[in-house]
Amino acid sequence: MFKPRPGQDEVINYRSGKMGIAAVPGSGKTHTLSYLAARLVASEDLAEDQEVLIVTLVNSAVDNFSSRVAGFLREFDLLPGIGYRVRTLHGLAYDIIREEPAMAGLDNRFAIIDERAAADILNIVVDNWKRTHPDFIQANTAENQDPERLGKRWNENLASLASSFIKQAKDYELTPEMIRAQLDKEEKSGEQFPLLEMGYSFYAAYQQALSYRGAVDFEDLIRLAYRVLRNNPEYLERLRHRWPTILEDEAQDSSLIQEKLLSLLCGDDGNWVRVGDPNQAIFETFTTAEPRLLREFLEREDVVPSDLQYSGRSAPAIIDLANYLNRWSQESHPVLELRDTLSKPFIHPTPPGDPQPNPPDTPDNIIIYNENLQPEKESALVANSARKWLEENPQGTLAILVPRNARGAEIVEQLTAMQVPYLELLRSSKATRDAAQVLAAVLGFYAQPSSKRRLADAVLSIGSVRFGEKALKGQSRAVRNLVNSQATPETLFASETEIPSIATTDPDQLTPEDLFHQGIHDLRLWQGAVVLPIDQLVMTISMHLFTEPADLALAYKLAIVLGGLAASNPGTQLPFFCEELNNIAGNRVQLYGFSAEETGFDPDAHKGEAVISTMHKAKGLEWDRVYLLSVNNYDFPSAQAQDNYMSEKWFVRDRLNLEAEMIAQLKALAAHDRLGLRKPEGQATREARLDYAAERLRLLYVGITRARRELVITRNTGQRGDCTEAVPLAALRTYLEHQA
């Protein structure tokens, strides 16, 4: 039976009206909200045709809520699954549109494209735009940089700009036609807005491509659902009756259009409970989330504010450190504009007798390394420390949290070398990256059969799979020399050319000639399959190359992904698929459908393993021991003069943040703010630095509050060796030193 702690009792006694709840990390908000939902269902206030609507952010949370509510209903001797509905925001929007698609201007058979398909369309749109606007890149490339050598970087940057512009425009309910009309009005005087013109071109072409496919994207779902309800009062009233109470989780991550949709569905006199933690709003700078919306909701006169401030997750010293970061940021941050980044409530340990008592403090359960380590030394230090801790605590849980996927991949290499058991929550696992790398090398040769470098890459990749990495030690240069000694690679694949059989498969006895001949033999064997569709080609190669079921399963996954890309991009050739596989191998793209957010993740199911994750993906999770890496002034800038920013590309003139400049103009256009539309160039870039610094401060807070018992924080000097300690980390370190 649920035993509420202080603060939770006020929430579970809610009956009607609007309530806003600020919940600290580990305060049991999901448990509390689930119990509230069950109590509302168990009350006699719901009619047979009514449900409590629970809205959350990701699919795994839907399963979590459904399971918990069902459990509480059984305690009330009620059947689970009746009287409530749990949906993601996008799932809710889809439900609304599906009942009345014509009201949204859609066919009954409308399709929803996923993020991968949307990215493919955007890449085509960007390529087409670049061909007709060659002057843009020339004009915006930094001095002393050659635009011709920056093609790939500009492609990635423009695709990111296009994606951000389109998502933001849809959040503001702006169609391409509306933007065009506004621009025409503003440009009558002859003034030009090249960034907005570019964004409009991307948006118009993208929407045209969606229309051609009879499809919508995820951002369209929210926008169209809101339009349907706003324009159809009768349908809106039906849904208000069906869902008289709305319980919203993770409200700090809501965007403007998402808030407007739920607000409309609730109505002025409806029942709406919003739960979130403004201090854990960590998606603002790369999504349309607006953390200020929850804070403003909490301050409304018609809203009853409440706090969940008791947490049994962390040891008292870790709670104290998180609270100090909060207090320091409000009182002492060197940048005044950032002093409202974190806010109350502070975290309080659970009271005596609570069913979830805090773990006890232990000596040195918080360690902040006061040394600027080189990145590779930091990785080795943390991997070795994790190895020792897991050996001493085989039933403990441990996480290594990094600010970026690339750092995670480096840690994986260290753990692999030390034979430490691990699990990744990065964009793709090491096994997936390895399989993708081998297949990319083989396909890369078939795409360029006259290239000796490609042939050598393929031969070495085949050897690594056939005989293991050990067989390649010290042999790579000799194998490449063998390849380079051939007149042309094509002669090796002539039918009359005889390839000797290898004498042994023992890795210790293999010669460079053996590796060379095995690679040529395999490449000749698969050559005839090159005419097959890409998914069949990948599986043909994989069935001969891989022997382990896990590797074959990964190859099948990759084949499905590439087959989907081929279906959405007719006529695509091998070089495109090689590039996609290289992106997966380089941890630059995610395989959609296989992420922890979609399938759920339980750290306690992985005791004795090191879990490697980004800090963003770790939100909502907890481990006994947590390492936070790379807490320097690049990954955690504080709007200081010496800080650098990932969003300010080194190859863009004047270090402009083009995305910030463009979105600021779009926001001004949406608000009919003529002055804001004409703010001096660079101002939006400087404002974006503050937004990013604020988000990274909240990310550090999230990282600290993942730890139950022990916390280790390190920093590194960065790739160029010039990074220093992050300002908030210096404050935390000094605080701990004074506490000692």
PDB file of C-alpha atoms in Angstrom, residues 455-662:
ATOM      1  CA  LEU A 455      40.357  -2.873 -51.443  1.00  0.00           C
ATOM      2  CA  ALA A 456      42.867  -2.886 -48.591  1.00  0.00           C
ATOM      3  CA  ASP A 457      40.214  -1.582 -46.154  1.00  0.00           C
ATOM      4  CA  ALA A 458      37.836  -4.360 -47.218  1.00  0.00           C
ATOM      5  CA  VAL A 459      40.485  -7.099 -46.964  1.00  0.00           C
ATOM      6  CA  LEU A 460      41.537  -5.981 -43.474  1.00  0.00           C
ATOM      7  CA  SER A 461      37.916  -5.714 -42.290  1.00  0.00           C
ATOM      8  CA  ILE A 462      37.176  -9.217 -43.543  1.00  0.00           C
ATOM      9  CA  GLY A 463      40.291 -10.488 -41.777  1.00  0.00           C
ATOM     10  CA  SER A 464      39.236  -8.894 -38.491  1.00  0.00           C
ATOM     11  CA  VAL A 465      35.919 -10.776 -38.620  1.00  0.00           C
ATOM     12  CA  ARG A 466      37.271 -14.082 -39.908  1.00  0.00           C
ATOM     13  CA  PHE A 467      40.266 -14.347 -37.598  1.00  0.00           C
ATOM     14  CA  GLY A 468      39.886 -11.636 -34.945  1.00  0.00           C
ATOM     15  CA  GLU A 469      41.739  -8.398 -34.312  1.00  0.00           C
ATOM     16  CA  LYS A 470      44.684 -10.362 -32.927  1.00  0.00           C
ATOM     17  CA  ALA A 471      45.470 -11.721 -36.406  1.00  0.00           C
ATOM     18  CA  LEU A 472      45.866  -8.198 -37.783  1.00  0.00           C
ATOM     19  CA  LYS A 473      48.399  -7.072 -35.196  1.00  0.00           C
ATOM     20  CA  GLY A 474      51.467  -5.882 -37.053  1.00  0.00           C
ATOM     21  CA  GLN A 475      50.090  -7.166 -40.369  1.00  0.00           C
ATOM     22  CA  SER A 476      48.092  -4.200 -41.648  1.00  0.00           C
ATOM     23  CA  ARG A 477      50.969  -2.412 -43.368  1.00  0.00           C
ATOM     24  CA  ALA A 478      52.129  -5.618 -45.084  1.00  0.00           C
ATOM     25  CA  VAL A 479      48.605  -6.347 -46.336  1.00  0.00           C
ATOM     26  CA  ARG A 480      48.313  -2.827 -47.735  1.00  0.00           C
ATOM     27  CA  ASN A 481      51.680  -3.243 -49.450  1.00  0.00           C
ATOM     28  CA  LEU A 482      50.438  -6.458 -51.064  1.00  0.00           C
ATOM     29  CA  VAL A 483      47.369  -4.654 -52.371  1.00  0.00           C
ATOM     30  CA  ASN A 484      49.445  -1.748 -53.664  1.00  0.00           C
ATOM     31  CA  SER A 485      51.768  -4.155 -55.490  1.00  0.00           C
ATOM     32  CA  GLN A 486      48.947  -5.289 -57.770  1.00  0.00           C
ATOM     33  CA  ALA A 487      48.771  -3.690 -61.207  1.00  0.00           C
ATOM     34  CA  THR A 488      45.067  -2.956 -60.802  1.00  0.00           C
ATOM     35  CA  PRO A 489      42.531  -4.393 -58.345  1.00  0.00           C
ATOM     36  CA  GLU A 490      40.321  -5.484 -61.254  1.00  0.00           C
ATOM     37  CA  THR A 491      42.845  -8.152 -62.336  1.00  0.00           C
ATOM     38  CA  LEU A 492      42.311  -9.979 -59.049  1.00  0.00           C
ATOM     39  CA  PHE A 493      38.656 -10.452 -59.883  1.00  0.00           C
ATOM     40  CA  ALA A 494      39.102 -11.828 -63.389  1.00  0.00           C
ATOM     41  CA  SER A 495      37.790 -15.380 -63.636  1.00  0.00           C
ATOM     42  CA  GLU A 496      41.123 -16.753 -64.884  1.00  0.00           C
ATOM     43  CA  THR A 497      43.057 -15.365 -61.901  1.00  0.00           C
ATOM     44  CA  GLU A 498      43.650 -18.160 -59.376  1.00  0.00           C
ATOM     45  CA  ILE A 499      43.551 -17.281 -55.678  1.00  0.00           C
ATOM     46  CA  PRO A 500      45.534 -19.724 -53.480  1.00  0.00           C
ATOM     47  CA  SER A 501      43.792 -21.303 -50.492  1.00  0.00           C
ATOM     48  CA  ILE A 502      45.083 -20.299 -47.084  1.00  0.00           C
ATOM     49  CA  ALA A 503      47.102 -22.923 -45.216  1.00  0.00           C
ATOM     50  CA  THR A 504      45.859 -22.162 -41.684  1.00  0.00           C
ATOM     51  CA  THR A 505      43.214 -20.259 -39.747  1.00  0.00           C
ATOM     52  CA  ASP A 506      45.308 -20.030 -36.589  1.00  0.00           C
ATOM     53  CA  PRO A 507      45.587 -16.272 -35.836  1.00  0.00           C
ATOM     54  CA  ASP A 508      49.148 -16.749 -34.549  1.00  0.00           C
ATOM     55  CA  GLN A 509      50.329 -18.358 -37.790  1.00  0.00           C
ATOM     56  CA  LEU A 510      48.491 -16.299 -40.408  1.00  0.00           C
ATOM     57  CA  THR A 511      50.713 -14.396 -42.827  1.00  0.00           C
ATOM     58  CA  PRO A 512      49.860 -11.156 -44.649  1.00  0.00           C
ATOM     59  CA  GLU A 513      49.448 -13.299 -47.781  1.00  0.00           C
ATOM     60  CA  ASP A 514      46.846 -15.457 -46.002  1.00  0.00           C
ATOM     61  CA  LEU A 515      44.842 -12.385 -44.977  1.00  0.00           C
ATOM     62  CA  PHE A 516      45.132 -10.968 -48.478  1.00  0.00           C
ATOM     63  CA  HIS A 517      44.026 -14.177 -50.206  1.00  0.00           C
ATOM     64  CA  GLN A 518      41.087 -14.752 -47.821  1.00  0.00           C
ATOM     65  CA  GLY A 519      39.834 -11.216 -48.403  1.00  0.00           C
ATOM     66  CA  ILE A 520      40.083 -11.525 -52.189  1.00  0.00           C
ATOM     67  CA  HIS A 521      38.356 -14.922 -52.065  1.00  0.00           C
ATOM     68  CA  ASP A 522      35.404 -13.508 -50.124  1.00  0.00           C
ATOM     69  CA  LEU A 523      35.094 -10.380 -52.244  1.00  0.00           C
ATOM     70  CA  ARG A 524      35.019 -12.508 -55.408  1.00  0.00           C
ATOM     71  CA  LEU A 525      32.404 -14.767 -53.845  1.00  0.00           C
ATOM     72  CA  TRP A 526      30.042 -11.870 -53.098  1.00  0.00           C
ATOM     73  CA  GLN A 527      30.703  -9.924 -56.293  1.00  0.00           C
ATOM     74  CA  GLY A 528      27.702 -11.335 -58.147  1.00  0.00           C
ATOM     75  CA  ALA A 529      25.338 -10.147 -55.394  1.00  0.00           C
ATOM     76  CA  VAL A 530      26.110  -6.472 -56.064  1.00  0.00           C
ATOM     77  CA  VAL A 531      23.133  -6.312 -58.467  1.00  0.00           C
ATOM     78  CA  LEU A 532      20.720  -7.249 -55.646  1.00  0.00           C
ATOM     79  CA  PRO A 533      18.709  -4.675 -53.649  1.00  0.00           C
ATOM     80  CA  ILE A 534      20.802  -3.244 -50.814  1.00  0.00           C
ATOM     81  CA  ASP A 535      19.085  -5.177 -48.007  1.00  0.00           C
ATOM     82  CA  GLN A 536      19.571  -8.482 -49.851  1.00  0.00           C
ATOM     83  CA  LEU A 537      23.182  -7.603 -50.658  1.00  0.00           C
ATOM     84  CA  VAL A 538      23.932  -6.869 -46.998  1.00  0.00           C
ATOM     85  CA  MET A 539      22.358 -10.135 -45.856  1.00  0.00           C
ATOM     86  CA  THR A 540      24.169 -12.140 -48.561  1.00  0.00           C
ATOM     87  CA  ILE A 541      27.518 -10.796 -47.342  1.00  0.00           C
ATOM     88  CA  SER A 542      26.569 -11.182 -43.680  1.00  0.00           C
ATOM     89  CA  MET A 543      25.402 -14.796 -43.974  1.00  0.00           C
ATOM     90  CA  HIS A 544      28.852 -15.754 -45.277  1.00  0.00           C
ATOM     91  CA  LEU A 545      30.878 -13.424 -43.065  1.00  0.00           C
ATOM     92  CA  PHE A 546      29.286 -13.546 -39.604  1.00  0.00           C
ATOM     93  CA  THR A 547      28.841 -16.726 -37.590  1.00  0.00           C
ATOM     94  CA  GLU A 548      27.565 -15.471 -34.226  1.00  0.00           C
ATOM     95  CA  PRO A 549      23.755 -15.094 -33.900  1.00  0.00           C
ATOM     96  CA  ALA A 550      24.160 -11.662 -32.294  1.00  0.00           C
ATOM     97  CA  ASP A 551      26.232 -10.411 -35.248  1.00  0.00           C
ATOM     98  CA  LEU A 552      23.722 -11.804 -37.731  1.00  0.00           C
ATOM     99  CA  ALA A 553      20.897 -10.099 -35.842  1.00  0.00           C
ATOM    100  CA  LEU A 554      22.745  -6.785 -36.027  1.00  0.00           C
ATOM    101  CA  ALA A 555      23.395  -7.277 -39.741  1.00  0.00           C
ATOM    102  CA  TYR A 556      19.700  -7.963 -40.243  1.00  0.00           C
ATOM    103  CA  LYS A 557      18.879  -4.751 -38.386  1.00  0.00           C
ATOM    104  CA  LEU A 558      21.280  -2.813 -40.613  1.00  0.00           C
ATOM    105  CA  ALA A 559      19.805  -4.433 -43.721  1.00  0.00           C
ATOM    106  CA  ILE A 560      16.315  -3.311 -42.680  1.00  0.00           C
ATOM    107  CA  VAL A 561      17.535   0.244 -42.104  1.00  0.00           C
ATOM    108  CA  LEU A 562      19.279   0.412 -45.484  1.00  0.00           C
ATOM    109  CA  GLY A 563      16.301  -1.199 -47.213  1.00  0.00           C
ATOM    110  CA  GLY A 564      14.062   1.491 -45.769  1.00  0.00           C
ATOM    111  CA  LEU A 565      16.413   4.190 -46.999  1.00  0.00           C
ATOM    112  CA  ALA A 566      16.388   2.647 -50.470  1.00  0.00           C
ATOM    113  CA  ALA A 567      12.587   2.599 -50.501  1.00  0.00           C
ATOM    114  CA  SER A 568      12.368   6.283 -49.582  1.00  0.00           C
ATOM    115  CA  ASN A 569      15.219   7.295 -51.915  1.00  0.00           C
ATOM    116  CA  PRO A 570      14.701   5.434 -55.222  1.00  0.00           C
ATOM    117  CA  GLY A 571      17.772   5.250 -57.426  1.00  0.00           C
ATOM    118  CA  THR A 572      20.234   5.600 -54.550  1.00  0.00           C
ATOM    119  CA  GLN A 573      23.637   4.050 -55.282  1.00  0.00           C
ATOM    120  CA  LEU A 574      26.194   2.194 -53.147  1.00  0.00           C
ATOM    121  CA  PRO A 575      28.183   5.296 -52.091  1.00  0.00           C
ATOM    122  CA  PHE A 576      25.103   6.630 -50.273  1.00  0.00           C
ATOM    123  CA  PHE A 577      24.677   3.402 -48.292  1.00  0.00           C
ATOM    124  CA  CYS A 578      28.405   3.339 -47.477  1.00  0.00           C
ATOM    125  CA  GLU A 579      28.099   6.851 -46.072  1.00  0.00           C
ATOM    126  CA  GLU A 580      25.114   5.802 -43.947  1.00  0.00           C
ATOM    127  CA  LEU A 581      26.989   2.794 -42.575  1.00  0.00           C
ATOM    128  CA  ASN A 582      30.006   4.977 -41.846  1.00  0.00           C
ATOM    129  CA  ASN A 583      27.734   7.376 -39.936  1.00  0.00           C
ATOM    130  CA  ILE A 584      26.484   4.473 -37.815  1.00  0.00           C
ATOM    131  CA  ALA A 585      30.039   3.200 -37.321  1.00  0.00           C
ATOM    132  CA  GLY A 586      31.121   6.696 -36.288  1.00  0.00           C
ATOM    133  CA  ASN A 587      28.246   6.982 -33.766  1.00  0.00           C
ATOM    134  CA  ARG A 588      26.857   9.967 -35.681  1.00  0.00           C
ATOM    135  CA  VAL A 589      23.345   8.621 -36.248  1.00  0.00           C
ATOM    136  CA  GLN A 590      20.912   6.565 -34.232  1.00  0.00           C
ATOM    137  CA  LEU A 591      19.180   3.395 -35.344  1.00  0.00           C
ATOM    138  CA  TYR A 592      15.563   4.351 -34.746  1.00  0.00           C
ATOM    139  CA  GLY A 593      13.378   1.793 -33.034  1.00  0.00           C
ATOM    140  CA  PHE A 594      16.114   0.355 -30.823  1.00  0.00           C
ATOM    141  CA  SER A 595      16.808   3.119 -28.295  1.00  0.00           C
ATOM    142  CA  ALA A 596      16.492   2.865 -24.526  1.00  0.00           C
ATOM    143  CA  GLU A 597      13.835   5.601 -24.555  1.00  0.00           C
ATOM    144  CA  GLU A 598      11.637   3.459 -26.792  1.00  0.00           C
ATOM    145  CA  THR A 599      12.163   0.130 -25.059  1.00  0.00           C
ATOM    146  CA  GLY A 600      12.651   1.203 -21.426  1.00  0.00           C
ATOM    147  CA  PHE A 601      15.737   0.629 -19.293  1.00  0.00           C
ATOM    148  CA  ASP A 602      16.231  -0.629 -15.742  1.00  0.00           C
ATOM    149  CA  PRO A 603      19.706   0.009 -14.261  1.00  0.00           C
ATOM    150  CA  ASP A 604      19.110  -2.600 -11.549  1.00  0.00           C
ATOM    151  CA  ALA A 605      18.889  -5.271 -14.248  1.00  0.00           C
ATOM    152  CA  HIS A 606      22.568  -4.617 -15.040  1.00  0.00           C
ATOM    153  CA  LYS A 607      24.367  -5.080 -11.742  1.00  0.00           C
ATOM    154  CA  GLY A 608      28.079  -5.679 -12.104  1.00  0.00           C
ATOM    155  CA  GLU A 609      28.222  -3.897 -15.481  1.00  0.00           C
ATOM    156  CA  ALA A 610      29.377  -0.432 -16.450  1.00  0.00           C
ATOM    157  CA  VAL A 611      26.596   1.466 -18.207  1.00  0.00           C
ATOM    158  CA  ILE A 612      27.845   4.131 -20.623  1.00  0.00           C
ATOM    159  CA  SER A 613      25.340   6.843 -21.436  1.00  0.00           C
ATOM    160  CA  THR A 614      25.057  10.479 -22.310  1.00  0.00           C
ATOM    161  CA  MET A 615      23.851  12.638 -19.443  1.00  0.00           C
ATOM    162  CA  HIS A 616      20.723  13.442 -21.439  1.00  0.00           C
ATOM    163  CA  LYS A 617      19.757   9.783 -21.819  1.00  0.00           C
ATOM    164  CA  ALA A 618      20.478   9.146 -18.139  1.00  0.00           C
ATOM    165  CA  LYS A 619      17.709  11.516 -17.041  1.00  0.00           C
ATOM    166  CA  GLY A 620      15.188   9.604 -14.945  1.00  0.00           C
ATOM    167  CA  LEU A 621      17.681   6.832 -14.120  1.00  0.00           C
ATOM    168  CA  GLU A 622      19.899   6.193 -11.080  1.00  0.00           C
ATOM    169  CA  TRP A 623      22.953   4.118 -10.160  1.00  0.00           C
ATOM    170  CA  ASP A 624      24.956   3.356  -7.016  1.00  0.00           C
ATOM    171  CA  ARG A 625      28.137   4.917  -8.412  1.00  0.00           C
ATOM    172  CA  VAL A 626      28.189   7.579 -11.130  1.00  0.00           C
ATOM    173  CA  TYR A 627      31.087   9.110 -13.055  1.00  0.00           C
ATOM    174  CA  LEU A 628      30.596  12.486 -14.748  1.00  0.00           C
ATOM    175  CA  LEU A 629      33.211  13.106 -17.430  1.00  0.00           C
ATOM    176  CA  SER A 630      34.455  16.102 -19.377  1.00  0.00           C
ATOM    177  CA  VAL A 631      33.136  18.793 -17.023  1.00  0.00           C
ATOM    178  CA  ASN A 632      35.229  21.491 -18.690  1.00  0.00           C
ATOM    179  CA  ASN A 633      34.429  24.908 -20.114  1.00  0.00           C
ATOM    180  CA  TYR A 634      33.700  23.501 -23.590  1.00  0.00           C
ATOM    181  CA  ASP A 635      31.110  20.910 -22.636  1.00  0.00           C
ATOM    182  CA  PHE A 636      29.842  23.091 -19.768  1.00  0.00           C
ATOM    183  CA  PRO A 637      30.449  26.742 -20.722  1.00  0.00           C
ATOM    184  CA  SER A 638      29.314  29.562 -18.441  1.00  0.00           C
ATOM    185  CA  ALA A 639      29.158  32.518 -20.847  1.00  0.00           C
ATOM    186  CA  GLN A 640      32.723  33.505 -19.983  1.00  0.00           C
ATOM    187  CA  ALA A 641      35.049  35.274 -22.417  1.00  0.00           C
ATOM    188  CA  GLN A 642      37.300  32.224 -22.792  1.00  0.00           C
ATOM    189  CA  ASP A 643      34.479  29.735 -23.441  1.00  0.00           C
ATOM    190  CA  ASN A 644      33.822  28.079 -26.799  1.00  0.00           C
ATOM    191  CA  TYR A 645      30.476  26.751 -28.025  1.00  0.00           C
ATOM    192  CA  MET A 646      29.617  23.723 -30.138  1.00  0.00           C
ATOM    193  CA  SER A 647      26.866  25.660 -31.912  1.00  0.00           C
ATOM    194  CA  GLU A 648      29.359  28.269 -33.153  1.00  0.00           C
ATOM    195  CA  LYS A 649      31.002  26.389 -35.992  1.00  0.00           C
ATOM    196  CA  TRP A 650      34.662  27.159 -36.590  1.00  0.00           C
ATOM    197  CA  PHE A 651      34.131  27.301 -40.351  1.00  0.00           C
ATOM    198  CA  VAL A 652      31.317  29.900 -40.214  1.00  0.00           C
ATOM    199  CA  ARG A 653      32.299  33.562 -40.541  1.00  0.00           C
ATOM    200  CA  ASP A 654      32.585  35.611 -37.365  1.00  0.00           C
ATOM    201  CA  ARG A 655      31.783  32.452 -35.318  1.00  0.00           C
ATOM    202  CA  LEU A 656      28.099  33.157 -35.847  1.00  0.00           C
ATOM    203  CA  ASN A 657      25.544  30.719 -34.498  1.00  0.00           C
ATOM    204  CA  LEU A 658      23.484  30.662 -37.700  1.00  0.00           C
ATOM    205  CA  GLU A 659      20.726  28.615 -36.087  1.00  0.00           C
ATOM    206  CA  ALA A 660      20.284  31.122 -33.266  1.00  0.00           C
ATOM    207  CA  GLU A 661      20.309  34.045 -35.710  1.00  0.00           C
ATOM    208  CA  MET A 662      17.720  32.371 -37.939  1.00  0.00           C
TER     209      MET A 662
END
